[in-house]
PDB file of C-alpha atoms in Angstrom:
ATOM      1  CA  MET A   1      83.738 105.705  95.373  1.00  0.00           C
ATOM      2  CA  LEU A   2      84.456 104.684  92.273  1.00  0.00           C
ATOM      3  CA  SER A   3      81.687 102.378  91.052  1.00  0.00           C
ATOM      4  CA  GLN A   4      79.453 105.566  91.581  1.00  0.00           C
ATOM      5  CA  VAL A   5      81.674 108.230  89.445  1.00  0.00           C
ATOM      6  CA  PHE A   6      81.642 105.866  86.227  1.00  0.00           C
ATOM      7  CA  SER A   7      78.523 103.734  87.006  1.00  0.00           C
ATOM      8  CA  GLY A   8      75.247 103.825  87.365  1.00  0.00           C
ATOM      9  CA  SER A   9      72.318 104.823  85.287  1.00  0.00           C
ATOM     10  CA  TYR A  10      72.842 103.230  81.661  1.00  0.00           C
ATOM     11  CA  LYS A  11      70.982 101.492  78.516  1.00  0.00           C
ATOM     12  CA  PRO A  12      70.367  97.540  79.211  1.00  0.00           C
ATOM     13  CA  MET A  13      70.661  97.218  75.963  1.00  0.00           C
ATOM     14  CA  LEU A  14      74.418  98.257  76.007  1.00  0.00           C
ATOM     15  CA  VAL A  15      75.148  95.744  79.054  1.00  0.00           C
ATOM     16  CA  ASP A  16      75.294  92.760  76.531  1.00  0.00           C
ATOM     17  CA  GLU A  17      76.714  94.499  74.025  1.00  0.00           C
ATOM     18  CA  SER A  18      80.373  93.857  72.346  1.00  0.00           C
ATOM     19  CA  ASP A  19      82.926  96.387  73.404  1.00  0.00           C
ATOM     20  CA  LEU A  20      82.852  97.836  70.133  1.00  0.00           C
ATOM     21  CA  GLN A  21      79.499  98.578  70.457  1.00  0.00           C
ATOM     22  CA  VAL A  22      79.450  99.721  73.155  1.00  0.00           C
ATOM     23  CA  LEU A  23      82.029 102.006  72.160  1.00  0.00           C
ATOM     24  CA  THR A  24      80.518 103.089  69.064  1.00  0.00           C
ATOM     25  CA  ALA A  25      78.004 104.619  71.825  1.00  0.00           C
ATOM     26  CA  LEU A  26      80.796 106.384  73.549  1.00  0.00           C
ATOM     27  CA  ARG A  27      81.489 108.286  70.299  1.00  0.00           C
ATOM     28  CA  GLN A  28      78.413 108.895  69.556  1.00  0.00           C
ATOM     29  CA  GLY A  29      78.054 111.070  72.491  1.00  0.00           C
ATOM     30  CA  ASP A  30      76.091 108.351  74.996  1.00  0.00           C
ATOM     31  CA  THR A  31      78.105 108.969  78.686  1.00  0.00           C
ATOM     32  CA  SER A  32      76.367 106.171  79.854  1.00  0.00           C
ATOM     33  CA  ALA A  33      78.557 103.753  77.877  1.00  0.00           C
ATOM     34  CA  LEU A  34      81.338 104.185  79.747  1.00  0.00           C
ATOM     35  CA  GLY A  35      79.748 103.109  83.056  1.00  0.00           C
ATOM     36  CA  ILE A  36      80.073  99.710  80.883  1.00  0.00           C
ATOM     37  CA  VAL A  37      83.303  99.926  80.256  1.00  0.00           C
ATOM     38  CA  TYR A  38      84.384 100.554  83.851  1.00  0.00           C
ATOM     39  CA  ASP A  39      81.633  97.844  85.449  1.00  0.00           C
ATOM     40  CA  ARG A  40      83.545  95.374  82.772  1.00  0.00           C
ATOM     41  CA  TYR A  41      87.265  96.727  83.145  1.00  0.00           C
ATOM     42  CA  GLY A  42      87.358  98.912  86.434  1.00  0.00           C
ATOM     43  CA  ALA A  43      88.558  96.230  88.702  1.00  0.00           C
ATOM     44  CA  ALA A  44      91.268  95.057  86.012  1.00  0.00           C
ATOM     45  CA  VAL A  45      92.676  98.808  86.152  1.00  0.00           C
ATOM     46  CA  TYR A  46      92.639  98.887  89.859  1.00  0.00           C
ATOM     47  CA  ARG A  47      94.280  95.825  90.502  1.00  0.00           C
ATOM     48  CA  LEU A  48      97.697  96.689  88.660  1.00  0.00           C
ATOM     49  CA  ALA A  49      97.317 100.199  90.192  1.00  0.00           C
ATOM     50  CA  LEU A  50      97.295  98.632  92.930  1.00  0.00           C
ATOM     51  CA  ARG A  51     100.273  96.782  92.472  1.00  0.00           C
ATOM     52  CA  MET A  52     101.788  98.881  90.968  1.00  0.00           C
ATOM     53  CA  LEU A  53     101.191 101.958  93.712  1.00  0.00           C
ATOM     54  CA  ALA A  54     100.671 100.117  96.507  1.00  0.00           C
ATOM     55  CA  ASN A  55      98.776 102.148  98.094  1.00  0.00           C
ATOM     56  CA  PRO A  56      94.762 102.234  97.787  1.00  0.00           C
ATOM     57  CA  THR A  57      93.811 105.223  97.770  1.00  0.00           C
ATOM     58  CA  GLU A  58      96.503 106.474  94.639  1.00  0.00           C
ATOM     59  CA  ALA A  59      95.010 103.070  92.488  1.00  0.00           C
ATOM     60  CA  GLU A  60      91.865 104.474  93.141  1.00  0.00           C
ATOM     61  CA  ASP A  61      92.862 108.400  92.048  1.00  0.00           C
ATOM     62  CA  LEU A  62      94.843 106.424  89.145  1.00  0.00           C
ATOM     63  CA  THR A  63      91.464 104.566  87.884  1.00  0.00           C
ATOM     64  CA  GLN A  64      89.990 107.021  87.767  1.00  0.00           C
ATOM     65  CA  GLU A  65      92.464 108.941  86.028  1.00  0.00           C
ATOM     66  CA  VAL A  66      92.772 106.162  83.332  1.00  0.00           C
ATOM     67  CA  PHE A  67      88.928 106.251  82.667  1.00  0.00           C
ATOM     68  CA  LEU A  68      88.822 109.969  82.630  1.00  0.00           C
ATOM     69  CA  ALA A  69      91.400 109.985  80.667  1.00  0.00           C
ATOM     70  CA  PHE A  70      90.014 107.302  77.966  1.00  0.00           C
ATOM     71  CA  TRP A  71      86.837 109.037  77.720  1.00  0.00           C
ATOM     72  CA  ARG A  72      88.611 112.081  77.055  1.00  0.00           C
ATOM     73  CA  GLY A  73      90.159 110.271  73.884  1.00  0.00           C
ATOM     74  CA  VAL A  74      87.987 107.297  73.315  1.00  0.00           C
ATOM     75  CA  ASP A  75      89.335 107.845  69.169  1.00  0.00           C
ATOM     76  CA  LYS A  76      92.273 107.322  70.019  1.00  0.00           C
ATOM     77  CA  TYR A  77      91.866 103.495  70.902  1.00  0.00           C
ATOM     78  CA  ASP A  78      91.950 101.482  67.809  1.00  0.00           C
ATOM     79  CA  PRO A  79      90.381  98.141  68.021  1.00  0.00           C
ATOM     80  CA  ASP A  80      92.610  96.371  65.098  1.00  0.00           C
ATOM     81  CA  ARG A  81      95.805  96.855  67.594  1.00  0.00           C
ATOM     82  CA  GLY A  82      94.545  94.892  70.724  1.00  0.00           C
ATOM     83  CA  THR A  83      91.539  94.662  72.875  1.00  0.00           C
ATOM     84  CA  LEU A  84      89.510  97.424  74.730  1.00  0.00           C
ATOM     85  CA  LEU A  85      91.451  96.090  78.160  1.00  0.00           C
ATOM     86  CA  VAL A  86      95.253  95.795  76.740  1.00  0.00           C
ATOM     87  CA  PHE A  87      94.607  98.977  76.116  1.00  0.00           C
ATOM     88  CA  LEU A  88      93.078 100.773  79.164  1.00  0.00           C
ATOM     89  CA  LEU A  89      96.285  98.341  81.414  1.00  0.00           C
ATOM     90  CA  THR A  90      98.428  99.858  78.952  1.00  0.00           C
ATOM     91  CA  ILE A  91      97.277 103.447  79.732  1.00  0.00           C
ATOM     92  CA  THR A  92      97.294 102.416  83.814  1.00  0.00           C
ATOM     93  CA  ARG A  93     100.888 101.071  83.261  1.00  0.00           C
ATOM     94  CA  SER A  94     102.338 104.348  81.498  1.00  0.00           C
ATOM     95  CA  ARG A  95     100.513 106.725  84.150  1.00  0.00           C
ATOM     96  CA  ALA A  96     101.847 105.143  87.251  1.00  0.00           C
ATOM     97  CA  LEU A  97     105.474 104.222  85.931  1.00  0.00           C
ATOM     98  CA  ASN A  98     105.138 109.056  85.257  1.00  0.00           C
ATOM     99  CA  ARG A  99     103.282 109.219  88.922  1.00  0.00           C
ATOM    100  CA  PHE A 100     107.052 107.203  89.597  1.00  0.00           C
ATOM    101  CA  LYS A 101     108.933 109.290  87.877  1.00  0.00           C
ATOM    102  CA  GLN A 102     106.967 111.971  89.739  1.00  0.00           C
ATOM    103  CA  GLN A 103     107.337 111.598  93.339  1.00  0.00           C
ATOM    104  CA  GLY A 104     110.982 110.999  92.930  1.00  0.00           C
ATOM    105  CA  SER A 105     112.676 107.849  93.087  1.00  0.00           C
ATOM    106  CA  GLN A 106     114.599 107.974  96.532  1.00  0.00           C
ATOM    107  CA  GLN A 107     111.327 108.079  97.925  1.00  0.00           C
ATOM    108  CA  ASN A 108     109.540 105.548  96.144  1.00  0.00           C
ATOM    109  CA  LEU A 109     112.207 103.238  96.759  1.00  0.00           C
ATOM    110  CA  GLN A 110     112.203 103.795 100.662  1.00  0.00           C
ATOM    111  CA  GLN A 111     108.129 103.758 100.594  1.00  0.00           C
ATOM    112  CA  ARG A 112     108.725 100.353  99.008  1.00  0.00           C
ATOM    113  CA  VAL A 113     111.823  99.233 101.830  1.00  0.00           C
ATOM    114  CA  GLY A 114     108.975 100.275 104.430  1.00  0.00           C
ATOM    115  CA  ASN A 115     106.945  97.211 103.190  1.00  0.00           C
ATOM    116  CA  TYR A 116     109.201  95.196 104.362  1.00  0.00           C
ATOM    117  CA  LEU A 117     110.064  96.690 107.840  1.00  0.00           C
ATOM    118  CA  PRO A 118     107.809  95.083 110.680  1.00  0.00           C
ATOM    119  CA  ARG A 119     104.709  97.571 111.291  1.00  0.00           C
ATOM    120  CA  THR A 120     104.108  98.531 114.868  1.00  0.00           C
ATOM    121  CA  ASN A 121     101.708 101.012 116.186  1.00  0.00           C
ATOM    122  CA  SER A 122     103.812 103.220 117.849  1.00  0.00           C
ATOM    123  CA  ASN A 123     107.560 103.965 117.474  1.00  0.00           C
ATOM    124  CA  PRO A 124     108.798 106.918 119.048  1.00  0.00           C
ATOM    125  CA  GLY A 125     112.199 105.686 117.677  1.00  0.00           C
ATOM    126  CA  MET A 126     110.357 105.590 113.747  1.00  0.00           C
ATOM    127  CA  GLU A 127     109.050 109.547 114.114  1.00  0.00           C
ATOM    128  CA  ALA A 128     112.590 110.983 115.471  1.00  0.00           C
ATOM    129  CA  VAL A 129     113.861 109.901 112.802  1.00  0.00           C
ATOM    130  CA  THR A 130     114.341 112.909 110.559  1.00  0.00           C
ATOM    131  CA  LEU A 131     113.576 112.466 106.766  1.00  0.00           C
ATOM    132  CA  THR A 132     117.134 113.662 106.210  1.00  0.00           C
ATOM    133  CA  GLU A 133     118.148 111.029 108.382  1.00  0.00           C
ATOM    134  CA  LEU A 134     116.197 108.392 106.683  1.00  0.00           C
ATOM    135  CA  ARG A 135     118.089 109.459 103.284  1.00  0.00           C
ATOM    136  CA  GLU A 136     121.485 109.260 104.320  1.00  0.00           C
ATOM    137  CA  ARG A 137     120.796 105.792 105.814  1.00  0.00           C
ATOM    138  CA  MET A 138     119.070 104.712 102.826  1.00  0.00           C
ATOM    139  CA  GLY A 139     121.906 105.876 101.006  1.00  0.00           C
ATOM    140  CA  ALA A 140     124.114 103.978 103.061  1.00  0.00           C
ATOM    141  CA  ALA A 141     122.189 100.652 102.974  1.00  0.00           C
ATOM    142  CA  LEU A 142     121.807 100.946  99.031  1.00  0.00           C
ATOM    143  CA  GLN A 143     125.979 100.851  98.938  1.00  0.00           C
ATOM    144  CA  ALA A 144     126.011  98.101 101.392  1.00  0.00           C
ATOM    145  CA  ILE A 145     123.930  95.473  99.000  1.00  0.00           C
ATOM    146  CA  PRO A 146     125.848  93.156  96.609  1.00  0.00           C
ATOM    147  CA  THR A 147     126.183  95.599  93.154  1.00  0.00           C
ATOM    148  CA  ALA A 148     123.468  92.945  91.411  1.00  0.00           C
ATOM    149  CA  GLN A 149     120.621  93.531  93.453  1.00  0.00           C
ATOM    150  CA  LYS A 150     121.191  97.213  93.494  1.00  0.00           C
ATOM    151  CA  GLN A 151     121.548  97.475  90.200  1.00  0.00           C
ATOM    152  CA  VAL A 152     118.119  95.575  89.618  1.00  0.00           C
ATOM    153  CA  LEU A 153     116.093  98.436  92.532  1.00  0.00           C
ATOM    154  CA  GLU A 154     117.952 100.942  90.674  1.00  0.00           C
ATOM    155  CA  MET A 155     116.704 100.443  87.583  1.00  0.00           C
ATOM    156  CA  GLY A 156     113.289  99.637  88.830  1.00  0.00           C
ATOM    157  CA  TYR A 157     112.104 102.018  91.430  1.00  0.00           C
ATOM    158  CA  TYR A 158     114.778 104.912  89.840  1.00  0.00           C
ATOM    159  CA  GLN A 159     113.887 103.994  86.058  1.00  0.00           C
ATOM    160  CA  GLY A 160     110.771 103.141  86.317  1.00  0.00           C
ATOM    161  CA  LYS A 161     111.507 100.019  84.505  1.00  0.00           C
ATOM    162  CA  SER A 162     109.853  96.564  85.088  1.00  0.00           C
ATOM    163  CA  GLN A 163     111.013  93.109  85.522  1.00  0.00           C
ATOM    164  CA  SER A 164     110.938  92.334  81.739  1.00  0.00           C
ATOM    165  CA  GLU A 165     112.431  95.543  80.776  1.00  0.00           C
ATOM    166  CA  ILE A 166     115.155  94.568  83.146  1.00  0.00           C
ATOM    167  CA  ALA A 167     115.617  91.389  82.581  1.00  0.00           C
ATOM    168  CA  GLN A 168     115.389  91.927  78.656  1.00  0.00           C
ATOM    169  CA  GLU A 169     117.595  94.915  79.613  1.00  0.00           C
ATOM    170  CA  LEU A 170     120.613  93.088  81.912  1.00  0.00           C
ATOM    171  CA  ASP A 171     119.949  88.963  79.373  1.00  0.00           C
ATOM    172  CA  LEU A 172     118.944  87.413  82.747  1.00  0.00           C
ATOM    173  CA  PRO A 173     115.967  85.286  83.408  1.00  0.00           C
ATOM    174  CA  ILE A 174     112.544  87.021  84.940  1.00  0.00           C
ATOM    175  CA  GLY A 175     113.186  84.722  87.727  1.00  0.00           C
ATOM    176  CA  THR A 176     116.571  85.815  88.328  1.00  0.00           C
ATOM    177  CA  VAL A 177     115.903  89.506  88.532  1.00  0.00           C
ATOM    178  CA  LYS A 178     112.695  88.919  90.589  1.00  0.00           C
ATOM    179  CA  THR A 179     115.183  87.019  93.043  1.00  0.00           C
ATOM    180  CA  ARG A 180     117.751  89.716  93.345  1.00  0.00           C
ATOM    181  CA  SER A 181     115.268  92.358  93.873  1.00  0.00           C
ATOM    182  CA  ARG A 182     113.051  90.182  96.674  1.00  0.00           C
ATOM    183  CA  GLN A 183     117.221  89.622  97.782  1.00  0.00           C
ATOM    184  CA  GLY A 184     118.272  93.429  97.780  1.00  0.00           C
ATOM    185  CA  LEU A 185     114.814  94.491  99.925  1.00  0.00           C
ATOM    186  CA  LEU A 186     115.825  92.150 102.096  1.00  0.00           C
ATOM    187  CA  LYS A 187     119.203  93.145 102.315  1.00  0.00           C
ATOM    188  CA  LEU A 188     118.072  96.628 103.010  1.00  0.00           C
ATOM    189  CA  ARG A 189     115.164  95.657 105.722  1.00  0.00           C
ATOM    190  CA  GLN A 190     118.296  94.168 107.680  1.00  0.00           C
ATOM    191  CA  PHE A 191     120.281  97.711 107.217  1.00  0.00           C
ATOM    192  CA  LEU A 192     117.613  99.599 108.037  1.00  0.00           C
ATOM    193  CA  GLN A 193     116.108  97.147 111.316  1.00  0.00           C
ATOM    194  CA  ASP A 194     117.213  99.500 114.060  1.00  0.00           C
ATOM    195  CA  LEU A 195     115.176 102.552 113.526  1.00  0.00           C
ATOM    196  CA  VAL A 196     112.090 100.226 113.626  1.00  0.00           C
ATOM    197  CA  GLU A 197     113.257  98.333 116.967  1.00  0.00           C
TER     198      GLU A 197
END
C-alpha cells in the first residue's frame, strides 16, 4: 500500500511544522519528512492521478512515482513560485500526460470509450472481437461523429490536452468543450453498442 511506502515513523516535532520547515528537514537528509509531505498531499495527488488515468492501479503507481521524483529532485521546488501542493499536482499532471503519450492515443481513446459501454460479467461476443477489429470499428466510429465533437476528442486523447487547453486553443467556452466531449463519447458508444450486446 502506498501509505506504507511513504508514511510511517517520523519525528513527531515535524508533524506540526510548515511545509517549508519540513522541506528543510528533507533537504538536510531527514527522509522521514517525506512521510509528512505524503500524509499532507498524497490523497490530492492520487485523486488527480485517478481522474486523469481512470485506473486505480495506475493512479497508485503514478502517485508513488510523483513522490519518488519529488524526493529525488526536492531542490527543484521553489517556494516562491507556488505552494508545494501545486508543485506536486503539476508533476502529477505532466507525468499522467506522458503516460497517455507512451500508451498510444488510440488505445487510450478505446479505453475511455469502454467506460461508457455497459458492463457485463461474461460476454463471449466481446471476447471474440480482435484488437484489430476493434481498432477498425473505432476508426469508423470516429469518422461518423460530427467534426466538432471529433476535434475535441482527438485533441484530448490523441494530443493529451486538457479541456481548458482545448477551450483556449479553439476559443470556446469550457462548457462547450465539455459538452462536445461528452456528446462525442456517447455517440461513439452508440456506434459500438453491438459489440457488447
